[in-house]
mmCIF file of N, CA and C in Angstrom:
data_model
loop_
_atom_site.group_PDB
_atom_site.id
_atom_site.type_symbol
_atom_site.label_atom_id
_atom_site.label_comp_id
_atom_site.label_asym_id
_atom_site.label_seq_id
_atom_site.Cartn_x
_atom_site.Cartn_y
_atom_site.Cartn_z
ATOM 1 N N MET A 1 10.526 -7.071 -1.886
ATOM 2 C CA MET A 1 10.346 -5.744 -2.424
ATOM 3 C C MET A 1 9.653 -4.854 -1.395
ATOM 4 N N PHE A 2 8.603 -5.344 -0.738
ATOM 5 C CA PHE A 2 7.858 -4.530 0.228
ATOM 6 C C PHE A 2 8.745 -4.054 1.372
ATOM 7 N N PHE A 3 9.644 -4.899 1.836
ATOM 8 C CA PHE A 3 10.459 -4.539 2.993
ATOM 9 C C PHE A 3 11.467 -3.442 2.674
ATOM 10 N N ALA A 4 11.721 -3.195 1.399
ATOM 11 C CA ALA A 4 12.581 -2.086 0.985
ATOM 12 C C ALA A 4 11.759 -0.839 0.642
ATOM 13 N N ASP A 5 10.443 -0.917 0.736
ATOM 14 C CA ASP A 5 9.541 0.184 0.368
ATOM 15 C C ASP A 5 9.348 1.122 1.560
ATOM 16 N N GLU A 6 10.241 2.075 1.687
ATOM 17 C CA GLU A 6 10.195 3.021 2.813
ATOM 18 C C GLU A 6 8.934 3.875 2.793
ATOM 19 N N ALA A 7 8.457 4.253 1.608
ATOM 20 C CA ALA A 7 7.277 5.115 1.511
ATOM 21 C C ALA A 7 6.058 4.433 2.102
ATOM 22 N N SER A 8 5.800 3.207 1.683
ATOM 23 C CA SER A 8 4.612 2.487 2.171
ATOM 24 C C SER A 8 4.731 2.148 3.647
ATOM 25 N N ARG A 9 5.870 1.610 4.032
ATOM 26 C CA ARG A 9 6.038 1.238 5.442
ATOM 27 C C ARG A 9 6.017 2.466 6.339
ATOM 28 N N GLY A 10 6.539 3.590 5.860
ATOM 29 C CA GLY A 10 6.540 4.832 6.636
ATOM 30 C C GLY A 10 5.135 5.362 6.900
ATOM 31 N N LEU A 11 4.181 4.979 6.080
ATOM 32 C CA LEU A 11 2.790 5.384 6.277
ATOM 33 C C LEU A 11 2.009 4.357 7.091
ATOM 34 N N GLY A 12 2.700 3.330 7.551
ATOM 35 C CA GLY A 12 2.052 2.327 8.386
ATOM 36 C C GLY A 12 1.369 1.224 7.601
ATOM 37 N N ILE A 13 1.638 1.125 6.321
ATOM 38 C CA ILE A 13 1.043 0.059 5.521
ATOM 39 C C ILE A 13 1.692 -1.263 5.906
ATOM 40 N N GLU A 14 0.849 -2.263 6.101
ATOM 41 C CA GLU A 14 1.311 -3.601 6.481
ATOM 42 C C GLU A 14 1.007 -4.578 5.357
ATOM 43 N N LEU A 15 1.952 -5.466 5.075
ATOM 44 C CA LEU A 15 1.721 -6.564 4.137
ATOM 45 C C LEU A 15 1.086 -7.698 4.928
ATOM 46 N N VAL A 16 -0.176 -7.986 4.658
ATOM 47 C CA VAL A 16 -0.940 -8.963 5.422
ATOM 48 C C VAL A 16 -0.794 -10.362 4.829
ATOM 49 N N GLU A 17 -0.775 -10.419 3.501
ATOM 50 C CA GLU A 17 -0.760 -11.705 2.810
ATOM 51 C C GLU A 17 -0.168 -11.499 1.423
ATOM 52 N N HIS A 18 0.556 -12.496 0.922
ATOM 53 C CA HIS A 18 1.066 -12.407 -0.447
ATOM 54 C C HIS A 18 1.274 -13.798 -1.018
ATOM 55 N N GLY A 19 1.170 -13.876 -2.324
ATOM 56 C CA GLY A 19 1.353 -15.136 -3.038
ATOM 57 C C GLY A 19 1.493 -14.833 -4.508
ATOM 58 N N ALA A 20 1.506 -15.838 -5.322
ATOM 59 C CA ALA A 20 1.674 -15.657 -6.766
ATOM 60 C C ALA A 20 0.518 -14.833 -7.340
ATOM 61 N N GLY A 21 0.841 -13.623 -7.808
ATOM 62 C CA GLY A 21 -0.160 -12.765 -8.436
ATOM 63 C C GLY A 21 -1.181 -12.173 -7.502
ATOM 64 N N ARG A 22 -0.920 -12.190 -6.210
ATOM 65 C CA ARG A 22 -1.904 -11.713 -5.228
ATOM 66 C C ARG A 22 -1.199 -11.068 -4.048
ATOM 67 N N ALA A 23 -1.824 -10.051 -3.462
ATOM 68 C CA ALA A 23 -1.299 -9.431 -2.246
ATOM 69 C C ALA A 23 -2.432 -8.733 -1.508
ATOM 70 N N VAL A 24 -2.303 -8.681 -0.185
ATOM 71 C CA VAL A 24 -3.250 -7.975 0.674
ATOM 72 C C VAL A 24 -2.439 -7.058 1.579
ATOM 73 N N VAL A 25 -2.789 -5.767 1.583
ATOM 74 C CA VAL A 25 -2.133 -4.801 2.462
ATOM 75 C C VAL A 25 -3.191 -4.055 3.258
ATOM 76 N N ARG A 26 -2.762 -3.489 4.387
ATOM 77 C CA ARG A 26 -3.691 -2.813 5.305
ATOM 78 C C ARG A 26 -3.079 -1.490 5.760
ATOM 79 N N MET A 27 -3.937 -0.490 5.961
ATOM 80 C CA MET A 27 -3.494 0.826 6.431
ATOM 81 C C MET A 27 -4.617 1.470 7.241
ATOM 82 N N THR A 28 -4.258 2.142 8.314
ATOM 83 C CA THR A 28 -5.206 2.937 9.086
ATOM 84 C C THR A 28 -5.070 4.391 8.663
ATOM 85 N N VAL A 29 -6.186 5.053 8.383
ATOM 86 C CA VAL A 29 -6.177 6.460 7.990
ATOM 87 C C VAL A 29 -5.838 7.304 9.213
ATOM 88 N N THR A 30 -4.740 8.045 9.124
ATOM 89 C CA THR A 30 -4.263 8.886 10.226
ATOM 90 C C THR A 30 -4.715 10.337 10.020
ATOM 91 N N PRO A 31 -4.596 11.190 11.037
ATOM 92 C CA PRO A 31 -4.957 12.602 10.865
ATOM 93 C C PRO A 31 -4.163 13.283 9.744
ATOM 94 N N ALA A 32 -2.930 12.852 9.525
ATOM 95 C CA ALA A 32 -2.098 13.458 8.478
ATOM 96 C C ALA A 32 -2.568 13.087 7.072
ATOM 97 N N MET A 33 -3.485 12.115 6.946
ATOM 98 C CA MET A 33 -3.972 11.652 5.642
ATOM 99 C C MET A 33 -5.319 12.258 5.259
ATOM 100 N N VAL A 34 -5.854 13.129 6.130
ATOM 101 C CA VAL A 34 -7.190 13.690 5.932
ATOM 102 C C VAL A 34 -7.083 15.055 5.251
ATOM 103 N N ASN A 35 -7.951 15.276 4.261
ATOM 104 C CA ASN A 35 -7.948 16.548 3.525
ATOM 105 C C ASN A 35 -8.888 17.581 4.156
ATOM 106 N N GLY A 36 -9.111 18.676 3.471
ATOM 107 C CA GLY A 36 -9.964 19.755 3.973
ATOM 108 C C GLY A 36 -11.430 19.391 4.112
ATOM 109 N N HIS A 37 -11.857 18.318 3.483
ATOM 110 C CA HIS A 37 -13.233 17.836 3.618
ATOM 111 C C HIS A 37 -13.376 16.839 4.762
ATOM 112 N N ARG A 38 -12.269 16.608 5.472
ATOM 113 C CA ARG A 38 -12.204 15.664 6.595
ATOM 114 C C ARG A 38 -12.361 14.213 6.132
ATOM 115 N N THR A 39 -12.003 13.970 4.863
ATOM 116 C CA THR A 39 -11.984 12.605 4.336
ATOM 117 C C THR A 39 -10.547 12.278 3.936
ATOM 118 N N ALA A 40 -10.273 10.996 3.772
ATOM 119 C CA ALA A 40 -8.922 10.586 3.378
ATOM 120 C C ALA A 40 -8.604 11.150 1.999
ATOM 121 N N HIS A 41 -7.447 11.744 1.873
ATOM 122 C CA HIS A 41 -6.987 12.278 0.597
ATOM 123 C C HIS A 41 -6.878 11.121 -0.392
ATOM 124 N N GLY A 42 -7.371 11.316 -1.606
ATOM 125 C CA GLY A 42 -7.349 10.269 -2.616
ATOM 126 C C GLY A 42 -5.965 9.748 -2.940
ATOM 127 N N GLY A 43 -4.962 10.589 -2.781
ATOM 128 C CA GLY A 43 -3.593 10.153 -3.045
ATOM 129 C C GLY A 43 -3.156 9.031 -2.118
ATOM 130 N N PHE A 44 -3.632 9.052 -0.882
ATOM 131 C CA PHE A 44 -3.287 7.980 0.061
ATOM 132 C C PHE A 44 -4.026 6.679 -0.285
ATOM 133 N N LEU A 45 -5.261 6.802 -0.774
ATOM 134 C CA LEU A 45 -5.986 5.612 -1.208
ATOM 135 C C LEU A 45 -5.302 5.000 -2.429
ATOM 136 N N PHE A 46 -4.866 5.865 -3.348
ATOM 137 C CA PHE A 46 -4.141 5.382 -4.525
ATOM 138 C C PHE A 46 -2.850 4.697 -4.101
ATOM 139 N N LEU A 47 -2.125 5.305 -3.173
ATOM 140 C CA LEU A 47 -0.864 4.724 -2.702
ATOM 141 C C LEU A 47 -1.082 3.356 -2.063
ATOM 142 N N LEU A 48 -2.135 3.213 -1.285
ATOM 143 C CA LEU A 48 -2.432 1.917 -0.673
ATOM 144 C C LEU A 48 -2.699 0.871 -1.755
ATOM 145 N N ALA A 49 -3.550 1.201 -2.725
ATOM 146 C CA ALA A 49 -3.852 0.278 -3.814
ATOM 147 C C ALA A 49 -2.604 -0.016 -4.640
ATOM 148 N N ASP A 50 -1.810 0.995 -4.898
ATOM 149 C CA ASP A 50 -0.594 0.833 -5.689
ATOM 150 C C ASP A 50 0.417 -0.073 -4.980
ATOM 151 N N THR A 51 0.461 -0.008 -3.665
ATOM 152 C CA THR A 51 1.351 -0.878 -2.896
ATOM 153 C C THR A 51 0.923 -2.336 -3.031
ATOM 154 N N ALA A 52 -0.383 -2.588 -2.938
ATOM 155 C CA ALA A 52 -0.875 -3.956 -3.120
ATOM 156 C C ALA A 52 -0.571 -4.439 -4.533
ATOM 157 N N PHE A 53 -0.794 -3.592 -5.511
ATOM 158 C CA PHE A 53 -0.493 -3.895 -6.911
ATOM 159 C C PHE A 53 0.981 -4.234 -7.086
ATOM 160 N N ALA A 54 1.865 -3.421 -6.517
ATOM 161 C CA ALA A 54 3.314 -3.650 -6.639
ATOM 162 C C ALA A 54 3.713 -4.995 -6.036
ATOM 163 N N CYS A 55 3.149 -5.310 -4.879
ATOM 164 C CA CYS A 55 3.473 -6.593 -4.246
ATOM 165 C C CYS A 55 2.984 -7.760 -5.093
ATOM 166 N N ALA A 56 1.798 -7.638 -5.665
ATOM 167 C CA ALA A 56 1.249 -8.723 -6.479
ATOM 168 C C ALA A 56 2.030 -8.903 -7.774
ATOM 169 N N CYS A 57 2.329 -7.814 -8.470
ATOM 170 C CA CYS A 57 2.991 -7.974 -9.772
ATOM 171 C C CYS A 57 4.466 -8.309 -9.636
ATOM 172 N N ASN A 58 5.063 -8.069 -8.488
ATOM 173 C CA ASN A 58 6.457 -8.465 -8.269
ATOM 174 C C ASN A 58 6.571 -9.858 -7.650
ATOM 175 N N SER A 59 5.450 -10.539 -7.461
ATOM 176 C CA SER A 59 5.464 -11.843 -6.811
ATOM 177 C C SER A 59 6.041 -12.953 -7.682
ATOM 178 N N HIS A 60 6.202 -12.685 -8.957
ATOM 179 C CA HIS A 60 6.675 -13.722 -9.879
ATOM 180 C C HIS A 60 8.190 -13.742 -10.037
ATOM 181 N N GLY A 61 8.876 -12.744 -9.510
ATOM 182 C CA GLY A 61 10.336 -12.784 -9.567
ATOM 183 C C GLY A 61 10.995 -11.637 -10.294
ATOM 184 N N PRO A 62 10.751 -11.430 -11.583
ATOM 185 C CA PRO A 62 11.451 -10.328 -12.257
ATOM 186 C C PRO A 62 11.014 -8.977 -11.689
ATOM 187 N N VAL A 63 11.925 -8.016 -11.689
ATOM 188 C CA VAL A 63 11.578 -6.660 -11.256
ATOM 189 C C VAL A 63 10.489 -6.146 -12.186
ATOM 190 N N THR A 64 9.383 -5.707 -11.583
ATOM 191 C CA THR A 64 8.224 -5.263 -12.359
ATOM 192 C C THR A 64 7.790 -3.898 -11.859
ATOM 193 N N VAL A 65 7.451 -3.016 -12.784
ATOM 194 C CA VAL A 65 7.063 -1.645 -12.454
ATOM 195 C C VAL A 65 5.686 -1.349 -13.042
ATOM 196 N N ALA A 66 5.099 -0.266 -12.611
ATOM 197 C CA ALA A 66 3.804 0.155 -13.138
ATOM 198 C C ALA A 66 3.991 0.796 -14.504
ATOM 199 N N ALA A 67 3.171 0.392 -15.455
ATOM 200 C CA ALA A 67 3.122 1.034 -16.766
ATOM 201 C C ALA A 67 1.990 2.054 -16.791
ATOM 202 N N GLY A 68 1.045 1.898 -15.880
ATOM 203 C CA GLY A 68 -0.080 2.816 -15.768
ATOM 204 C C GLY A 68 -1.071 2.282 -14.759
ATOM 205 N N ALA A 69 -1.948 3.160 -14.295
ATOM 206 C CA ALA A 69 -2.964 2.744 -13.334
ATOM 207 C C ALA A 69 -4.094 3.761 -13.321
ATOM 208 N N ASP A 70 -5.274 3.262 -12.996
ATOM 209 C CA ASP A 70 -6.464 4.100 -12.850
ATOM 210 C C ASP A 70 -7.148 3.723 -11.552
ATOM 211 N N ILE A 71 -7.847 4.703 -10.974
ATOM 212 C CA ILE A 71 -8.597 4.418 -9.747
ATOM 213 C C ILE A 71 -9.958 5.090 -9.833
ATOM 214 N N VAL A 72 -10.952 4.425 -9.269
ATOM 215 C CA VAL A 72 -12.293 4.986 -9.136
ATOM 216 C C VAL A 72 -12.580 5.045 -7.642
ATOM 217 N N PHE A 73 -12.879 6.237 -7.150
ATOM 218 C CA PHE A 73 -13.219 6.417 -5.742
ATOM 219 C C PHE A 73 -14.723 6.190 -5.594
ATOM 220 N N VAL A 74 -15.101 5.222 -4.775
ATOM 221 C CA VAL A 74 -16.490 4.811 -4.644
ATOM 222 C C VAL A 74 -17.144 5.429 -3.418
ATOM 223 N N ALA A 75 -16.412 5.501 -2.311
ATOM 224 C CA ALA A 75 -16.937 6.040 -1.061
ATOM 225 C C ALA A 75 -15.791 6.692 -0.296
ATOM 226 N N PRO A 76 -16.080 7.692 0.529
ATOM 227 C CA PRO A 76 -14.999 8.331 1.288
ATOM 228 C C PRO A 76 -14.538 7.461 2.459
ATOM 229 N N ALA A 77 -13.289 7.627 2.793
ATOM 230 C CA ALA A 77 -12.728 7.035 4.018
ATOM 231 C C ALA A 77 -12.450 8.183 4.971
ATOM 232 N N ARG A 78 -12.459 7.891 6.247
ATOM 233 C CA ARG A 78 -12.253 8.931 7.257
ATOM 234 C C ARG A 78 -11.166 8.528 8.242
ATOM 235 N N GLU A 79 -10.714 9.505 8.994
ATOM 236 C CA GLU A 79 -9.699 9.261 10.023
ATOM 237 C C GLU A 79 -10.122 8.092 10.911
ATOM 238 N N GLY A 80 -9.171 7.211 11.151
ATOM 239 C CA GLY A 80 -9.423 6.051 11.993
ATOM 240 C C GLY A 80 -9.882 4.815 11.231
ATOM 241 N N ASP A 81 -10.333 4.988 9.994
ATOM 242 C CA ASP A 81 -10.761 3.828 9.206
ATOM 243 C C ASP A 81 -9.583 2.905 8.925
ATOM 244 N N VAL A 82 -9.815 1.620 9.036
ATOM 245 C CA VAL A 82 -8.820 0.614 8.666
ATOM 246 C C VAL A 82 -9.202 0.128 7.273
ATOM 247 N N LEU A 83 -8.303 0.357 6.323
ATOM 248 C CA LEU A 83 -8.552 0.004 4.931
ATOM 249 C C LEU A 83 -7.703 -1.193 4.536
ATOM 250 N N VAL A 84 -8.288 -2.073 3.760
ATOM 251 C CA VAL A 84 -7.591 -3.259 3.270
ATOM 252 C C VAL A 84 -7.675 -3.242 1.753
ATOM 253 N N ALA A 85 -6.519 -3.414 1.103
ATOM 254 C CA ALA A 85 -6.457 -3.472 -0.354
ATOM 255 C C ALA A 85 -6.057 -4.881 -0.773
ATOM 256 N N VAL A 86 -6.867 -5.468 -1.638
ATOM 257 C CA VAL A 86 -6.617 -6.823 -2.136
ATOM 258 C C VAL A 86 -6.326 -6.725 -3.633
ATOM 259 N N ALA A 87 -5.115 -7.135 -4.011
ATOM 260 C CA ALA A 87 -4.694 -7.107 -5.419
ATOM 261 C C ALA A 87 -4.728 -8.514 -5.984
ATOM 262 N N GLU A 88 -5.274 -8.633 -7.189
ATOM 263 C CA GLU A 88 -5.353 -9.932 -7.852
ATOM 264 C C GLU A 88 -4.966 -9.788 -9.309
ATOM 265 N N GLU A 89 -4.133 -10.700 -9.747
ATOM 266 C CA GLU A 89 -3.703 -10.727 -11.147
ATOM 267 C C GLU A 89 -4.872 -11.136 -12.033
ATOM 268 N N ARG A 90 -5.063 -10.411 -13.123
ATOM 269 C CA ARG A 90 -6.105 -10.750 -14.095
ATOM 270 C C ARG A 90 -5.506 -11.393 -15.334
ATOM 271 N N ALA A 91 -4.329 -10.907 -15.760
ATOM 272 C CA ALA A 91 -3.686 -11.463 -16.955
ATOM 273 C C ALA A 91 -2.208 -11.111 -16.946
ATOM 274 N N ARG A 92 -1.407 -12.049 -17.449
ATOM 275 C CA ARG A 92 0.019 -11.796 -17.700
ATOM 276 C C ARG A 92 0.309 -12.271 -19.110
ATOM 277 N N TYR A 93 0.999 -11.443 -19.857
ATOM 278 C CA TYR A 93 1.323 -11.784 -21.232
ATOM 279 C C TYR A 93 2.655 -11.126 -21.577
ATOM 280 N N GLY A 94 3.623 -11.957 -21.974
ATOM 281 C CA GLY A 94 4.960 -11.438 -22.216
ATOM 282 C C GLY A 94 5.491 -10.792 -20.947
ATOM 283 N N ARG A 95 5.939 -9.544 -21.062
ATOM 284 C CA ARG A 95 6.457 -8.812 -19.905
ATOM 285 C C ARG A 95 5.394 -7.925 -19.264
ATOM 286 N N SER A 96 4.132 -8.028 -19.710
ATOM 287 C CA SER A 96 3.063 -7.151 -19.240
ATOM 288 C C SER A 96 2.054 -7.909 -18.382
ATOM 289 N N GLY A 97 1.320 -7.158 -17.566
ATOM 290 C CA GLY A 97 0.284 -7.756 -16.742
ATOM 291 C C GLY A 97 -0.809 -6.759 -16.416
ATOM 292 N N ILE A 98 -1.958 -7.281 -16.016
ATOM 293 C CA ILE A 98 -3.100 -6.466 -15.594
ATOM 294 C C ILE A 98 -3.532 -6.975 -14.223
ATOM 295 N N TYR A 99 -3.723 -6.039 -13.288
ATOM 296 C CA TYR A 99 -4.074 -6.374 -11.906
ATOM 297 C C TYR A 99 -5.221 -5.480 -11.449
ATOM 298 N N ASP A 100 -6.170 -6.072 -10.725
ATOM 299 C CA ASP A 100 -7.258 -5.317 -10.116
ATOM 300 C C ASP A 100 -7.055 -5.295 -8.608
ATOM 301 N N VAL A 101 -7.347 -4.140 -8.019
ATOM 302 C CA VAL A 101 -7.214 -3.970 -6.570
ATOM 303 C C VAL A 101 -8.510 -3.373 -6.040
ATOM 304 N N SER A 102 -9.092 -4.020 -5.040
ATOM 305 C CA SER A 102 -10.252 -3.474 -4.335
ATOM 306 C C SER A 102 -9.788 -2.962 -2.985
ATOM 307 N N VAL A 103 -10.153 -1.723 -2.687
ATOM 308 C CA VAL A 103 -9.851 -1.136 -1.380
ATOM 309 C C VAL A 103 -11.162 -1.117 -0.607
ATOM 310 N N ARG A 104 -11.139 -1.712 0.579
ATOM 311 C CA ARG A 104 -12.360 -1.856 1.383
ATOM 312 C C ARG A 104 -12.171 -1.364 2.813
ATOM 313 N N ARG A 105 -13.276 -0.942 3.377
ATOM 314 C CA ARG A 105 -13.392 -0.690 4.816
ATOM 315 C C ARG A 105 -14.411 -1.721 5.276
ATOM 316 N N GLY A 106 -13.933 -2.766 5.925
ATOM 317 C CA GLY A 106 -14.830 -3.874 6.253
ATOM 318 C C GLY A 106 -15.334 -4.493 4.960
ATOM 319 N N ASP A 107 -16.650 -4.565 4.823
ATOM 320 C CA ASP A 107 -17.255 -5.128 3.610
ATOM 321 C C ASP A 107 -17.559 -4.071 2.553
ATOM 322 N N GLU A 108 -17.350 -2.793 2.880
ATOM 323 C CA GLU A 108 -17.693 -1.709 1.969
ATOM 324 C C GLU A 108 -16.528 -1.371 1.040
ATOM 325 N N VAL A 109 -16.812 -1.310 -0.253
ATOM 326 C CA VAL A 109 -15.798 -0.923 -1.233
ATOM 327 C C VAL A 109 -15.592 0.594 -1.156
ATOM 328 N N ILE A 110 -14.332 0.995 -1.016
ATOM 329 C CA ILE A 110 -13.958 2.411 -0.970
ATOM 330 C C ILE A 110 -13.444 2.865 -2.340
ATOM 331 N N ALA A 111 -12.659 1.995 -2.996
ATOM 332 C CA ALA A 111 -12.082 2.340 -4.293
ATOM 333 C C ALA A 111 -11.770 1.075 -5.081
ATOM 334 N N GLU A 112 -11.775 1.213 -6.408
ATOM 335 C CA GLU A 112 -11.371 0.145 -7.320
ATOM 336 C C GLU A 112 -10.241 0.678 -8.184
ATOM 337 N N PHE A 113 -9.184 -0.096 -8.282
ATOM 338 C CA PHE A 113 -7.941 0.300 -8.954
ATOM 339 C C PHE A 113 -7.594 -0.765 -9.990
ATOM 340 N N ARG A 114 -7.150 -0.333 -11.161
ATOM 341 C CA ARG A 114 -6.621 -1.276 -12.163
ATOM 342 C C ARG A 114 -5.222 -0.810 -12.536
ATOM 343 N N GLY A 115 -4.268 -1.736 -12.375
ATOM 344 C CA GLY A 115 -2.879 -1.433 -12.692
ATOM 345 C C GLY A 115 -2.379 -2.258 -13.854
ATOM 346 N N ARG A 116 -1.536 -1.639 -14.653
ATOM 347 C CA ARG A 116 -0.887 -2.309 -15.774
ATOM 348 C C ARG A 116 0.598 -2.357 -15.481
ATOM 349 N N SER A 117 1.163 -3.560 -15.505
ATOM 350 C CA SER A 117 2.567 -3.731 -15.123
ATOM 351 C C SER A 117 3.438 -4.052 -16.332
ATOM 352 N N ARG A 118 4.737 -3.865 -16.132
ATOM 353 C CA ARG A 118 5.732 -4.205 -17.150
ATOM 354 C C ARG A 118 6.971 -4.692 -16.433
ATOM 355 N N SER A 119 7.411 -5.903 -16.750
ATOM 356 C CA SER A 119 8.649 -6.439 -16.173
ATOM 357 C C SER A 119 9.841 -5.806 -16.868
ATOM 358 N N VAL A 120 10.850 -5.489 -16.083
ATOM 359 C CA VAL A 120 12.073 -4.887 -16.616
ATOM 360 C C VAL A 120 12.887 -5.989 -17.269
ATOM 361 N N ARG A 121 13.459 -5.696 -18.422
ATOM 362 C CA ARG A 121 14.260 -6.690 -19.131
ATOM 363 C C ARG A 121 15.426 -7.153 -18.279
ATOM 364 N N ALA A 122 15.779 -8.396 -18.412
ATOM 365 C CA ALA A 122 16.882 -8.992 -17.648
ATOM 366 C C ALA A 122 18.210 -8.321 -17.956
ATOM 367 N N ASP A 123 18.337 -7.711 -19.142
ATOM 368 C CA ASP A 123 19.605 -7.056 -19.503
ATOM 369 C C ASP A 123 19.753 -5.679 -18.878
ATOM 370 N N GLY A 124 18.755 -5.281 -18.075
ATOM 371 C CA GLY A 124 18.829 -3.989 -17.389
ATOM 372 C C GLY A 124 18.225 -2.853 -18.180
ATOM 373 N N GLY A 125 17.790 -3.107 -19.405
ATOM 374 C CA GLY A 125 17.181 -2.053 -20.201
ATOM 375 C C GLY A 125 15.994 -1.452 -19.483
ATOM 376 N N GLY A 126 15.934 -0.138 -19.458
ATOM 377 C CA GLY A 126 14.837 0.532 -18.799
ATOM 378 C C GLY A 126 15.062 0.787 -17.325
ATOM 379 N N ARG A 127 16.147 0.292 -16.768
ATOM 380 C CA ARG A 127 16.401 0.494 -15.339
ATOM 381 C C ARG A 127 17.611 1.403 -15.191
ATOM 382 N N GLY A 128 17.339 2.695 -15.177
ATOM 383 C CA GLY A 128 18.418 3.660 -15.015
ATOM 384 C C GLY A 128 19.259 3.831 -16.267
ATOM 385 N N THR A 129 18.818 3.282 -17.392
ATOM 386 C CA THR A 129 19.601 3.388 -18.612
ATOM 387 C C THR A 129 18.806 4.088 -19.706
ATOM 388 N N HIS A 130 17.843 4.898 -19.330
ATOM 389 C CA HIS A 130 16.991 5.569 -20.301
ATOM 390 C C HIS A 130 17.822 6.443 -21.221
ATOM 391 N N ARG A 131 17.594 6.266 -22.504
ATOM 392 C CA ARG A 131 18.219 7.123 -23.502
ATOM 393 C C ARG A 131 17.111 7.829 -24.241
ATOM 394 N N ASP A 132 17.307 9.089 -24.517
ATOM 395 C CA ASP A 132 16.319 9.844 -25.280
ATOM 396 C C ASP A 132 16.620 9.625 -26.754
ATOM 397 N N THR A 133 16.036 8.556 -27.334
ATOM 398 C CA THR A 133 16.329 8.218 -28.722
ATOM 399 C C THR A 133 15.804 9.273 -29.681
ATOM 400 N N ALA A 134 14.790 10.029 -29.274
ATOM 401 C CA ALA A 134 14.283 11.081 -30.149
ATOM 402 C C ALA A 134 15.353 12.125 -30.400
ATOM 403 N N ARG A 135 16.179 12.425 -29.407
ATOM 404 C CA ARG A 135 17.258 13.402 -29.598
ATOM 405 C C ARG A 135 18.344 12.861 -30.512
ATOM 406 N N GLU A 136 18.439 11.530 -30.592
ATOM 407 C CA GLU A 136 19.472 10.917 -31.410
ATOM 408 C C GLU A 136 19.015 10.697 -32.843
ATOM 409 N N THR A 137 17.723 10.884 -33.128
ATOM 410 C CA THR A 137 17.189 10.640 -34.452
ATOM 411 C C THR A 137 16.997 11.964 -35.163
ATOM 412 N N PRO A 138 17.755 12.219 -36.255
ATOM 413 C CA PRO A 138 17.621 13.487 -36.980
ATOM 414 C C PRO A 138 16.192 13.698 -37.460
ATOM 415 N N GLY A 139 15.731 14.932 -37.357
ATOM 416 C CA GLY A 139 14.402 15.291 -37.837
ATOM 417 C C GLY A 139 13.286 15.006 -36.856
ATOM 418 N N THR A 140 13.599 14.503 -35.687
ATOM 419 C CA THR A 140 12.575 14.225 -34.692
ATOM 420 C C THR A 140 12.431 15.432 -33.784
ATOM 421 N N THR A 141 11.194 15.853 -33.540
ATOM 422 C CA THR A 141 10.940 16.992 -32.670
ATOM 423 C C THR A 141 10.474 16.498 -31.312
ATOM 424 N N THR A 142 11.097 16.993 -30.260
ATOM 425 C CA THR A 142 10.651 16.679 -28.908
ATOM 426 C C THR A 142 10.237 17.967 -28.239
ATOM 427 N N LYS A 143 9.549 17.854 -27.122
ATOM 428 C CA LYS A 143 9.137 19.034 -26.359
ATOM 429 C C LYS A 143 10.364 19.858 -25.987
ATOM 430 N N GLU A 144 11.448 19.177 -25.609
ATOM 431 C CA GLU A 144 12.652 19.861 -25.183
ATOM 432 C C GLU A 144 13.357 20.585 -26.325
ATOM 433 N N SER A 145 13.190 20.084 -27.576
ATOM 434 C CA SER A 145 13.906 20.693 -28.702
ATOM 435 C C SER A 145 13.095 21.781 -29.386
ATOM 436 N N ARG A 146 11.838 22.001 -28.953
ATOM 437 C CA ARG A 146 11.013 23.048 -29.594
ATOM 438 C C ARG A 146 11.450 24.412 -29.194
#
């Protein structure tokens, strides 16, 4: 999955280690990743953590996507910093999972991320076959039908 991830690889993210329910990725903060405060833009930190999360939750085989994620920024990163994100599975149940990712600069924690995953059904449901069932159900109001 990682080798087909043009977005992550295009930003210089490297897959350092991977195994069942675990992944380690690394990225160097470039000048293009720095915001007006001269710190790494939070979106790039989220992307790094999300990449580690994706590698870990897809390590079991079925295509798995993010159902949601949260991040807490603990310390700023700056241009030139080498950041490492370590993702670890906390729980898997049915088609769902919970993963924690720590983003570090050396021994210092930069951010903590928690991702919730969902495996795509083997029959392809949910993969390019989205149907708006609310539009098909009489009496249902959607944002689009208001």
